[in-house]
Coordinates of N, CA and C and ligand atoms in Angstrom, one line a residue:
X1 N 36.6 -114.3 -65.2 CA 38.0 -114.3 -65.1 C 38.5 -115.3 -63.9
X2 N 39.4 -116.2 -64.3 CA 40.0 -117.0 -63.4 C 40.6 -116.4 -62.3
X3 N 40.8 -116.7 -61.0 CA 42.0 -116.6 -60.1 C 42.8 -115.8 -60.2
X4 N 43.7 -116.3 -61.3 CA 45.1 -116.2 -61.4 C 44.9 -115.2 -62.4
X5 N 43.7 -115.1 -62.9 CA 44.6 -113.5 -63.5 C 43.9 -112.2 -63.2
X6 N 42.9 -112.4 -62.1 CA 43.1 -111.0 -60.7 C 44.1 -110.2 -60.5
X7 N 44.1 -109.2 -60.5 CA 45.1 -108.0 -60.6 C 45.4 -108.5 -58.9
X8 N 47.1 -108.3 -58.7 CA 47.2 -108.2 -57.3 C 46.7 -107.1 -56.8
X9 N 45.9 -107.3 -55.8 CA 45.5 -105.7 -54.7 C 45.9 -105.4 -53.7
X10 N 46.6 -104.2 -54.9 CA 47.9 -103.4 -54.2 C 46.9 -102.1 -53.0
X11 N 47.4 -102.3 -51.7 CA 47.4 -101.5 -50.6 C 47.5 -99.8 -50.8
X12 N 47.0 -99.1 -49.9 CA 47.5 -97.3 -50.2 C 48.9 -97.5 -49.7
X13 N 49.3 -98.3 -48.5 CA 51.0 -98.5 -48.0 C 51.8 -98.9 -48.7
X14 N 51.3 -100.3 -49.9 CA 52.2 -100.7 -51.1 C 52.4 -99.6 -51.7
X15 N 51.2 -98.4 -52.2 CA 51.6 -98.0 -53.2 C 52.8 -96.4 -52.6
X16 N 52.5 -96.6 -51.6 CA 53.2 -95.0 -50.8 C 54.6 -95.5 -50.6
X17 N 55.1 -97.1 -50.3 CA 56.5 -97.2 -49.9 C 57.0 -97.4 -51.6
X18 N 56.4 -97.7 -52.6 CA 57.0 -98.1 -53.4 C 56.9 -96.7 -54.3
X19 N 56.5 -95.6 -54.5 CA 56.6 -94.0 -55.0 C 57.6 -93.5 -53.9
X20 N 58.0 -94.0 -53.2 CA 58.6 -93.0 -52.1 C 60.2 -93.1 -51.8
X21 N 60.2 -94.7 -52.7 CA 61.3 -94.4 -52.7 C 62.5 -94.8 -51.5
X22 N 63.9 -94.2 -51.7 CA 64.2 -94.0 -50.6 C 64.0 -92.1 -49.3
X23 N 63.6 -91.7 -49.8 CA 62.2 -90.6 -48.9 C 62.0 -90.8 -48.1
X24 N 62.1 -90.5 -47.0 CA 61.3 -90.5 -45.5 C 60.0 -89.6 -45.8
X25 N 59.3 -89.5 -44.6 CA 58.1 -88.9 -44.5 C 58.7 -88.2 -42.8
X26 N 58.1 -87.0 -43.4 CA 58.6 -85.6 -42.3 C 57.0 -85.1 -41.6
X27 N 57.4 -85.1 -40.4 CA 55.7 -84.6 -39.9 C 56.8 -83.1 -39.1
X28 N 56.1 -82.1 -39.5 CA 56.2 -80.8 -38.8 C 55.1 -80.3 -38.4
X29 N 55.4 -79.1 -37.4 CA 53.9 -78.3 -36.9 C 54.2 -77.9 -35.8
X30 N 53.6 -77.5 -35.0 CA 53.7 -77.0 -33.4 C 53.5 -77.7 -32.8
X31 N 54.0 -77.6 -31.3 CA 54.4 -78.6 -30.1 C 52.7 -78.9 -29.8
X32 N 52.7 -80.3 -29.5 CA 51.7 -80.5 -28.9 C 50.7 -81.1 -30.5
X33 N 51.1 -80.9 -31.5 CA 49.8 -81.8 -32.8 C 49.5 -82.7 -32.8
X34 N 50.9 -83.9 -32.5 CA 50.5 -85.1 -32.3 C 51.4 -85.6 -33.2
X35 N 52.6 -85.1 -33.7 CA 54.2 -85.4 -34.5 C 54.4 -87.0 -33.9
X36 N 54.4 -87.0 -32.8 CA 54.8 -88.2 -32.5 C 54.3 -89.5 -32.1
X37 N 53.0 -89.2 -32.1 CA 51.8 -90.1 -31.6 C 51.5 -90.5 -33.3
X38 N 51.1 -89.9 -34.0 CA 50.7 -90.2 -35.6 C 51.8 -90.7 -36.6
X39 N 53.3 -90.5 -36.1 CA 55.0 -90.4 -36.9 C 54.7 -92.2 -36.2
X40 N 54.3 -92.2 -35.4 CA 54.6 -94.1 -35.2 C 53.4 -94.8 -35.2
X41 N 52.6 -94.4 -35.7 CA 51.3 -95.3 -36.0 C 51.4 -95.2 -37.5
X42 N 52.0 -94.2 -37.8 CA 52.4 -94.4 -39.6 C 53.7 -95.4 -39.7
X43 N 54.3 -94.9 -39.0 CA 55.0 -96.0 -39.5 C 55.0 -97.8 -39.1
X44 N 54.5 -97.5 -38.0 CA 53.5 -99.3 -37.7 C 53.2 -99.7 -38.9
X45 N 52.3 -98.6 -39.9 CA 51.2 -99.0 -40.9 C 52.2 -99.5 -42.1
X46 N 53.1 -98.2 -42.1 CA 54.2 -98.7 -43.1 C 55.8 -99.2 -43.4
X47 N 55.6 -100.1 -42.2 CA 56.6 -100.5 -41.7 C 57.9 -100.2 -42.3
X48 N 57.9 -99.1 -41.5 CA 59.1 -98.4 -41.5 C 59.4 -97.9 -40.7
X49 N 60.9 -97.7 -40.3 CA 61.6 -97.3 -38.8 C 60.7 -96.0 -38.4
X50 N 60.4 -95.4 -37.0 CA 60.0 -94.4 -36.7 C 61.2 -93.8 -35.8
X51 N 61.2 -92.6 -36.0 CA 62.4 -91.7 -35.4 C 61.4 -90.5 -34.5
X52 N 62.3 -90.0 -33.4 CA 61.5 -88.8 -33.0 C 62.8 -87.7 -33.0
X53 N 63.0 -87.4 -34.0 CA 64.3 -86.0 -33.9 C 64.6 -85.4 -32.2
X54 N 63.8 -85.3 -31.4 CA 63.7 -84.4 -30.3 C 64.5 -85.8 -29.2
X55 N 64.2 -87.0 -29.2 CA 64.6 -88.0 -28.6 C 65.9 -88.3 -29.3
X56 N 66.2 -88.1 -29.9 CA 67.8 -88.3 -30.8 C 68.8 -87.4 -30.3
X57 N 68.4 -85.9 -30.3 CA 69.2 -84.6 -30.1 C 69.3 -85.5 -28.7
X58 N 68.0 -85.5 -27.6 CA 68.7 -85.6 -26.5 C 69.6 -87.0 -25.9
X59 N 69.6 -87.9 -27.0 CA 70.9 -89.1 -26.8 C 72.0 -88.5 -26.9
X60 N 71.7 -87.9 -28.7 CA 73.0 -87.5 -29.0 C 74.4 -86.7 -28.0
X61 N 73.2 -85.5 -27.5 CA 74.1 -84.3 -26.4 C 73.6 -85.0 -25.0
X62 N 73.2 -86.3 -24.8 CA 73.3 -86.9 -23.2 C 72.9 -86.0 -22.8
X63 N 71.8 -85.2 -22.6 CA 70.8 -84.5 -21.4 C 69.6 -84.0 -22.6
X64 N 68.7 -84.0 -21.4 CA 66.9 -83.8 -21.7 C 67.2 -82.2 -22.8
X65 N 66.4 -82.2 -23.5 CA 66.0 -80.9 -24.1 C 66.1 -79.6 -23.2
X66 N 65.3 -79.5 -22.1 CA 65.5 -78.6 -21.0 C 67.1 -78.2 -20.6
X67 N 67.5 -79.0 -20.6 CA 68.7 -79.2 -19.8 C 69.9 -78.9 -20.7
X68 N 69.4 -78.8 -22.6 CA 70.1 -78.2 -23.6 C 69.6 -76.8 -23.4
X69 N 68.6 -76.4 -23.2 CA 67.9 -75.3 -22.9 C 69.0 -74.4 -22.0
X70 N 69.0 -74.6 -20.9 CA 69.1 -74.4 -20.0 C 71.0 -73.9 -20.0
X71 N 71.6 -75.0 -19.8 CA 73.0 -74.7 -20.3 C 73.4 -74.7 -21.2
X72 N 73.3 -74.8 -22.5 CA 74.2 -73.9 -23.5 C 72.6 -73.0 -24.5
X73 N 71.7 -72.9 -24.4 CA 70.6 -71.8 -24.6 C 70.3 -72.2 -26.4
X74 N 68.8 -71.8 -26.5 CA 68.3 -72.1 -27.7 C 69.3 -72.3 -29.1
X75 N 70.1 -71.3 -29.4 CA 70.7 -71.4 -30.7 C 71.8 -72.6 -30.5
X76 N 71.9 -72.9 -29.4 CA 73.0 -74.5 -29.3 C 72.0 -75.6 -30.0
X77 N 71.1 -75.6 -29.4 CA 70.2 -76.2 -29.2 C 69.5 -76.4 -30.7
X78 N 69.4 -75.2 -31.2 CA 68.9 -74.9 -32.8 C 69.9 -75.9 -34.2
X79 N 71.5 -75.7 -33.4 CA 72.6 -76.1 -34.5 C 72.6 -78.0 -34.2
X80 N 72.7 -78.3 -33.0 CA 72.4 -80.2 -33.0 C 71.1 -80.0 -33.5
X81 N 70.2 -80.1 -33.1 CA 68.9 -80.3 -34.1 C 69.3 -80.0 -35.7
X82 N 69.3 -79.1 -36.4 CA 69.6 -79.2 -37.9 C 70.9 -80.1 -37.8
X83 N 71.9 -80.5 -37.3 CA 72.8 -81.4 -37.5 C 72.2 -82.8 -37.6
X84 N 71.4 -83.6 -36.3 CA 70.5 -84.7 -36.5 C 69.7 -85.0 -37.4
X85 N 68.9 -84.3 -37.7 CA 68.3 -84.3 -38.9 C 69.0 -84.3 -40.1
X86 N 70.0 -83.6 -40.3 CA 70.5 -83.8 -41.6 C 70.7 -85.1 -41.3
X87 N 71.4 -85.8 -40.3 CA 72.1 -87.0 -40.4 C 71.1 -88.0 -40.7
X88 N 70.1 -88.3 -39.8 CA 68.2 -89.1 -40.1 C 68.1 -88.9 -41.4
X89 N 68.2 -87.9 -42.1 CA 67.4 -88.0 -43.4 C 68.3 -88.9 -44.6
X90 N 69.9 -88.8 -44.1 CA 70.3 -89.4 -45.0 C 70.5 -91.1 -44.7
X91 N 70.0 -91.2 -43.9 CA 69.2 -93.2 -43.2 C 68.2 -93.3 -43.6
X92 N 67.1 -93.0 -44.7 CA 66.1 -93.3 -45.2 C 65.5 -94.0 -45.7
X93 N 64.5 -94.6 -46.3 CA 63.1 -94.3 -45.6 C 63.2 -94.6 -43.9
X94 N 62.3 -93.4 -43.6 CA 62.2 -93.3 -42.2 C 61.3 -92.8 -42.5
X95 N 60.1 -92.8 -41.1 CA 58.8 -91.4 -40.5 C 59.9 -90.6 -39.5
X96 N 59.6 -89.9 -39.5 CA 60.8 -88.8 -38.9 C 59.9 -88.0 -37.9
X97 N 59.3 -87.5 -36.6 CA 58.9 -85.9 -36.6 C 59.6 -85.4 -35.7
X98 N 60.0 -84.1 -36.1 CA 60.5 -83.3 -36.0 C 60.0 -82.5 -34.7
X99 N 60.8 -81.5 -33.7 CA 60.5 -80.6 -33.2 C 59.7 -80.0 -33.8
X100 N 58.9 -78.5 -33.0 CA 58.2 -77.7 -33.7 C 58.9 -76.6 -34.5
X101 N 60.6 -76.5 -34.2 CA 61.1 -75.4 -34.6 C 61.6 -75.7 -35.7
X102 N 61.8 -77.2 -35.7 CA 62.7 -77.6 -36.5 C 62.7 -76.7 -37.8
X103 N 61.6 -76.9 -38.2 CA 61.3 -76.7 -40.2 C 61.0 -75.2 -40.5
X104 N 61.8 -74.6 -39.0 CA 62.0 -72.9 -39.2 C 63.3 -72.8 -39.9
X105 N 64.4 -73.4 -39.7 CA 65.7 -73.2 -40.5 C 65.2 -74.0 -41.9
X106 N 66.0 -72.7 -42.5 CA 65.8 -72.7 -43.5 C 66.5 -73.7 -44.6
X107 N 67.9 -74.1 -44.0 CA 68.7 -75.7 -44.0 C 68.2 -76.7 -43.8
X108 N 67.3 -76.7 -42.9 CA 66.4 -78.0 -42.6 C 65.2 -78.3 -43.5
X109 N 64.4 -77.0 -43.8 CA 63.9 -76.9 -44.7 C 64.1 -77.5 -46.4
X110 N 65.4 -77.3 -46.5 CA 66.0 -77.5 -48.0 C 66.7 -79.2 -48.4
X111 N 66.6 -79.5 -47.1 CA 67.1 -81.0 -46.7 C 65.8 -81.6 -46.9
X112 N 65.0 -81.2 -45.9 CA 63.6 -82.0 -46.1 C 62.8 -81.7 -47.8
X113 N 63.2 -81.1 -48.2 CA 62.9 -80.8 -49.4 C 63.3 -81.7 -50.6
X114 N 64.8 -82.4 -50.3 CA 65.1 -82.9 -51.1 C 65.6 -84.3 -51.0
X115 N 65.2 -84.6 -49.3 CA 65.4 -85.9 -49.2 C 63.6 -86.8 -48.5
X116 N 62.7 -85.9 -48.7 CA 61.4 -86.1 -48.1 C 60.2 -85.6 -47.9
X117 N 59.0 -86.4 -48.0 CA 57.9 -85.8 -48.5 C 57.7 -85.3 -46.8
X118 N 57.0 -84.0 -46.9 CA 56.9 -83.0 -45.1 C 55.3 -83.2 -45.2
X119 N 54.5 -83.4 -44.1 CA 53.2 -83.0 -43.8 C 53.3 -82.2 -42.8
X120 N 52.5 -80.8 -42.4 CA 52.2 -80.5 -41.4 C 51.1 -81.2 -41.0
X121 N 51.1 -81.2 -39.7 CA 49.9 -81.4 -39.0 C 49.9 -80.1 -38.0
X122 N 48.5 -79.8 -38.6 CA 47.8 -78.3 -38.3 C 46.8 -78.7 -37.3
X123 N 47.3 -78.0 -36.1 CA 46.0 -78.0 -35.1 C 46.1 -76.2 -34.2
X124 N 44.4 -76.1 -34.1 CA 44.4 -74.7 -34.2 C 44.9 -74.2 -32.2
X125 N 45.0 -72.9 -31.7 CA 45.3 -72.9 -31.0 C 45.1 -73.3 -29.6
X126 N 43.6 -73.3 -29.4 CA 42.9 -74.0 -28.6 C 43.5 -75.8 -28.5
X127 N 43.2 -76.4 -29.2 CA 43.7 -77.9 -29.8 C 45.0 -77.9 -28.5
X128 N 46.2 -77.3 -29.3 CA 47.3 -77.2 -28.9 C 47.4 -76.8 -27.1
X129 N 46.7 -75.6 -26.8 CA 47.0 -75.5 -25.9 C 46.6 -76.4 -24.7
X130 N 45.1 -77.3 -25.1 CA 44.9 -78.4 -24.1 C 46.1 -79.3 -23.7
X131 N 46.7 -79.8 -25.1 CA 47.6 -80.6 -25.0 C 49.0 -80.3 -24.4
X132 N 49.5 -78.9 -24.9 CA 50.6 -78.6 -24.0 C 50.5 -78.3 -22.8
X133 N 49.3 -78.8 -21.8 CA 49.1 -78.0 -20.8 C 49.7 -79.4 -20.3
X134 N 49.4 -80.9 -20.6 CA 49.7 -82.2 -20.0 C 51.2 -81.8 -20.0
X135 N 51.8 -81.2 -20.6 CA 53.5 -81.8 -20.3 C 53.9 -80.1 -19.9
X136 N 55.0 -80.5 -18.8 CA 55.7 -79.3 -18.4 C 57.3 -79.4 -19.0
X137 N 57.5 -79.8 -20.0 CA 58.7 -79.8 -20.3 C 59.2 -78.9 -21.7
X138 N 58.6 -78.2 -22.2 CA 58.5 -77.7 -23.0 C 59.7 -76.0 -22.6
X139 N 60.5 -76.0 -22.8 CA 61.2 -74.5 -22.3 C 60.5 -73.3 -23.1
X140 N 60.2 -73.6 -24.3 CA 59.7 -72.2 -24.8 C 58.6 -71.9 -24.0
X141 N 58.0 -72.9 -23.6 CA 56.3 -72.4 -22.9 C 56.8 -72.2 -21.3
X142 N 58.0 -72.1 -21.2 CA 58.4 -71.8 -19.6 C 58.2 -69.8 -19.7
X143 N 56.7 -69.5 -19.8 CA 57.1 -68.1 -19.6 C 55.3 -67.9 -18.8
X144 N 55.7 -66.5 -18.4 CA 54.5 -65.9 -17.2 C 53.2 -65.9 -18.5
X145 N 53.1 -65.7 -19.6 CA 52.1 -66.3 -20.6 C 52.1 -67.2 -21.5
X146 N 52.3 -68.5 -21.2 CA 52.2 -69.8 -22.5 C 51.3 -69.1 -23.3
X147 N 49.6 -68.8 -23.4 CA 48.7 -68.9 -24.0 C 49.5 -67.9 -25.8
X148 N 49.9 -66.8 -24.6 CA 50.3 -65.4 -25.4 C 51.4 -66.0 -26.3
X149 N 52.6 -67.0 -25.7 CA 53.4 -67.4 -26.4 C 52.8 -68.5 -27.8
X150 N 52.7 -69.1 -27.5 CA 51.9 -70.0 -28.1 C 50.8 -69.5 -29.2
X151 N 50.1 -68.2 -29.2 CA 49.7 -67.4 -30.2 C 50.8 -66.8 -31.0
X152 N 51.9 -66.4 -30.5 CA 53.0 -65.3 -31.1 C 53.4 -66.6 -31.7
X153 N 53.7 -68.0 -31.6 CA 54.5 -69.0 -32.4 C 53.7 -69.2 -33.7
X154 N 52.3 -69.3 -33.8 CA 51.5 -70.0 -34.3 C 51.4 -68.5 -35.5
X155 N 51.4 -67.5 -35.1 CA 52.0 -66.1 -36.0 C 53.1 -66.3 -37.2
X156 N 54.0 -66.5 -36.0 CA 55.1 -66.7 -37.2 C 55.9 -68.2 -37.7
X157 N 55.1 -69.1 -37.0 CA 55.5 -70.4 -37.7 C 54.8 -70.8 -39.1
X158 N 53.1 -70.7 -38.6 CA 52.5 -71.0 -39.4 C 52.2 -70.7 -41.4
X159 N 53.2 -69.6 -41.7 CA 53.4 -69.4 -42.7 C 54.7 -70.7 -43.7
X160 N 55.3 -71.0 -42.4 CA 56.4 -71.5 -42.7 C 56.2 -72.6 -42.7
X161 N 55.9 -73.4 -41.9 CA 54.6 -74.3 -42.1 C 53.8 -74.9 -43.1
X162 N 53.8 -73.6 -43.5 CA 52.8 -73.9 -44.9 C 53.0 -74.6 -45.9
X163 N 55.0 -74.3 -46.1 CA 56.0 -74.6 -47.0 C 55.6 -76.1 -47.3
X164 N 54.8 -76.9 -46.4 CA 55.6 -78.3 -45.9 C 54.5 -78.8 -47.4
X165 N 55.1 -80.1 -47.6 CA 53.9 -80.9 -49.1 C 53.0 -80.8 -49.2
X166 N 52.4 -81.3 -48.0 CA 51.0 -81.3 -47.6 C 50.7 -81.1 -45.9
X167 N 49.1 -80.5 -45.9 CA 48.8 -80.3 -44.8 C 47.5 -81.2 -44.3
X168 N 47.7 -82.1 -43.1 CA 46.2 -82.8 -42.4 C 45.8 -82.0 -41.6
X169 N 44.8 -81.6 -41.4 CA 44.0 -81.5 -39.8 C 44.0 -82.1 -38.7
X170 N 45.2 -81.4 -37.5 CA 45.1 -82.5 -36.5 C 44.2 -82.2 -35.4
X171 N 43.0 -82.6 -34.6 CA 42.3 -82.4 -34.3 C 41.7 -83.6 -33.0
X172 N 41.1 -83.3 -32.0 CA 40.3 -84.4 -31.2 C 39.7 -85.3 -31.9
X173 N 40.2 -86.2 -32.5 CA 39.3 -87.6 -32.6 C 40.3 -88.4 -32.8
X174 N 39.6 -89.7 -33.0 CA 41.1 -91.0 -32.7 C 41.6 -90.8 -33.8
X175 N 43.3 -91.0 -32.5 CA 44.4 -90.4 -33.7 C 44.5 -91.6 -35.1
X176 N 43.6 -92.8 -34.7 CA 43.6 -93.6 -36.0 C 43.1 -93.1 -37.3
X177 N 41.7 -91.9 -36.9 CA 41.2 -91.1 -37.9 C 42.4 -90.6 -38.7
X178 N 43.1 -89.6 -37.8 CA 44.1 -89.0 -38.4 C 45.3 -89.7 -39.3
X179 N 45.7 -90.9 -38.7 CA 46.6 -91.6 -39.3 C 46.3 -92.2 -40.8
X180 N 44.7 -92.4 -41.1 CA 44.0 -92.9 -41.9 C 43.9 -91.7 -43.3
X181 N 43.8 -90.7 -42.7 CA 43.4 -89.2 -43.3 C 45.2 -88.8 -44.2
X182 N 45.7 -89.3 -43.3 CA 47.0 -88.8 -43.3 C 47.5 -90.3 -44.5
X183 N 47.4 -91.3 -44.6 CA 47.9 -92.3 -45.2 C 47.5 -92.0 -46.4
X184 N 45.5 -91.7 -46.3 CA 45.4 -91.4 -48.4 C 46.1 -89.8 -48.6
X185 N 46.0 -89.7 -47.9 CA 46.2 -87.8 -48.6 C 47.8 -88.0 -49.2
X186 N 48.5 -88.5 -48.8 CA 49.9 -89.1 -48.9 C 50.3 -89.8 -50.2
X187 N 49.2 -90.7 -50.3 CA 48.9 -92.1 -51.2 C 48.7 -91.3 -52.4
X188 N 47.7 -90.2 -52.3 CA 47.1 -89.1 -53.7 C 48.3 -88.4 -54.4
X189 N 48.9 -88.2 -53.5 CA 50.3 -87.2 -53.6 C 51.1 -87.2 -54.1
X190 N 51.7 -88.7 -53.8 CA 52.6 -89.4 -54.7 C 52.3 -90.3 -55.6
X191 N 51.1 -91.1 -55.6 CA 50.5 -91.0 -57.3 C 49.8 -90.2 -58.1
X192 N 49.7 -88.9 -57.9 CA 49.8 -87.4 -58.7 C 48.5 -87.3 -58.5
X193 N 47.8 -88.1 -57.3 CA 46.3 -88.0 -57.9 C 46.1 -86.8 -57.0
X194 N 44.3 -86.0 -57.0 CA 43.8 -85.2 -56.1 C 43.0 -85.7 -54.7
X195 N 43.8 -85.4 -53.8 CA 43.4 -86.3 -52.9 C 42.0 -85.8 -52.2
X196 N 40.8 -86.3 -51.6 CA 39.8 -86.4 -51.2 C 39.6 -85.4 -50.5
X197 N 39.0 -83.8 -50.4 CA 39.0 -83.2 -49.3 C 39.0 -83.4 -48.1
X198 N 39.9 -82.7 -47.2 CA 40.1 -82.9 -45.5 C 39.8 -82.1 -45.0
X199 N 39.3 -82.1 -43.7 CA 38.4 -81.3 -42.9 C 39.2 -80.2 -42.4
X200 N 39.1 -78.9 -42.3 CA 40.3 -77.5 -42.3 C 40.7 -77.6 -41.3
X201 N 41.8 -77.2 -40.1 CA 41.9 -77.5 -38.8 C 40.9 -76.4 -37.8
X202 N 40.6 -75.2 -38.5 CA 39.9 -74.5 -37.5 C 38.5 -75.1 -37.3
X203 N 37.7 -75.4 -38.5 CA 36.3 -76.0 -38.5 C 36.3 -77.7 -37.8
X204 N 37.6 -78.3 -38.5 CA 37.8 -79.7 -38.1 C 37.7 -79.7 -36.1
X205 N 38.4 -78.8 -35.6 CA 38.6 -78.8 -34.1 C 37.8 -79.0 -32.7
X206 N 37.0 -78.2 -33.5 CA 35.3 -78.1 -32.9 C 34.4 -79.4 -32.9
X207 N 35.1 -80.3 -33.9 CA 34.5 -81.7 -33.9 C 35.4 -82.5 -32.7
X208 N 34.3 -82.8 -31.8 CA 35.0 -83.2 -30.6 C 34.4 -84.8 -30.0
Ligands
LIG1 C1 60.2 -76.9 -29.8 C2 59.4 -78.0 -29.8 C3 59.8 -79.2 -29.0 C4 61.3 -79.3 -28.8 C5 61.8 -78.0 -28.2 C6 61.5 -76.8 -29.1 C7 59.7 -75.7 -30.6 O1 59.4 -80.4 -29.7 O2 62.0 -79.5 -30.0 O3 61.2 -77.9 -26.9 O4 60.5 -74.8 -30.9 O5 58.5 -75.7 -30.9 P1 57.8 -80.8 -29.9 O6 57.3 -80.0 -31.0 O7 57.9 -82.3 -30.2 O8 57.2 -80.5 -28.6

C-alpha cells in the first residue's frame, strides 16, 4: 500500500474531542483526589479550556471559599456554586472540576447529565486524608475530627458519586498514570467500546 492511502492515525484525543461534541468533561469526587491537578493535564492533552468551579465561585462572589463560608454559611455558598456551574457547562467543551459537594445537588447532577460526560475520581480514605492534610483551607475539615469527618463524607457522598459516567482510581502514582488511565477509559466510552480494566481505588492505593 502506497503512502497516500494509509488510514490517517487518529489519536484517543481526536477521537474523545470529536464524540464529544459540544460536552465538557466533569471530574467529581472528594476534596483532595486530584479534580484539579488531573482536570488540567486533561485538558493540556486535549486542548481544551480547563476551568476549576471552586476558583470561579470565588471570582465570581470576590472572596476566598472560606470567607463564603464564614459570612453568609454553607447553603449560600451551595446556591453560587450550582449557579456557576450551570453557567460553565453552558460554555462548552470545557474540563470542568468541580468542588467535592458539587455533584451532591441534585440540579447539578441533572445539568451534568445533560450537558457532560462526569468521571469520578475515587480515592480511598487514607489517599485523601494525606492530601488534605497539605492544605488548611478547606472549612468543612475545620472541625476537632477531620479524620471522623472525612469518613461521615465518604458515607454519604460516595453513593452519589457513583451516579457519575465513569469511575478512575485515584491513587499515589504519577498523576500522568492517571491522566493516561483516565484518557482511554473515556476514549472506550464514547466509542461504545469496553474499556480495559482499571485498578479498584481501595486495592489500587496501596500501590505506592
Ligand atoms: C467542598 C470541597 C471544596 C470546596 C468547598 C466544599 C466539599 O472543593 O468546594 O470547600 O463540600 O467537599 P475541593 O473538592 O476542590 O477541595
Amino acid at each position: 500500500m502506497s503512502d497516500a492511502a494509509l488510514p490517517i492515525q487518529a489519536s484517543p484525543e481526536a477521537d474523545i474531542l470529536s464524540a464529544l461534541g459540544a460536552r465538557s468533561i466533569v471530574l467529581v469526587g472528594m476534596m483532595g483526589v486530584g479534580k484539579s491537578t488531573i482536570g488540567r493535564r486533561m485538558a493540556l492533552r486535549l486542548k481544551l479550556p480547563f476551568i476549576d468551579a471552586d476558583t470561579e465561585i470565588e471570582a465570581a462572589a470576590g472572596m476566598t471559599i472560606p470567607e463564603i463560608f464564614e459570612r453568609h454559611g454553607e447553603a449560600h455558598f451551595r446556591d453560587g456554586e450550582t449557579r456557576v456551574i450551570a453557567r460553565l457547562l453552558d460554555g462548552g467543551p470545557i474540563v470542568l472540576a468541580t468542588g467535592g459537594g458539587a455533584f451532591m445537588r441534585e440540579e447539578t447532577r441533572g445539568r451534568i447529565a445533560a450537558k457532560a460526560i462526569s468521571i469520578w475520581l475515587k480515592a480511598d480514605h487514607d489517599v485523601i486524608m494525606r492530601r488534605v492534610r497539605r492544605r488548611a483551607d478547606r472549612p468543612l475539615l475545620q472541625t476537632a475530627d477531620p479524620e471522623g469527618t472525612v469518613t461521615r463524607l465518604l458515607i454519604e457522598r460516595e453513593p452519589v458519586y457513583g451516579k457519575a459516567d465513569l469511575t478512575i482510581a485515584s491513587r499515589d502514582v504519577p498523576h500522568d498514570r492517571i491522566v493516561d488511565e483516565t484518557i482511554e477509559t473515556l476514549r472506550a466510552h464514547l466509542c461504545g467500546e469496553k474499556a480495559a480494566p482499571q485498578p479498584p481505588a481501595d486495592v489500587a492505593s496501596a500501590v505506592r
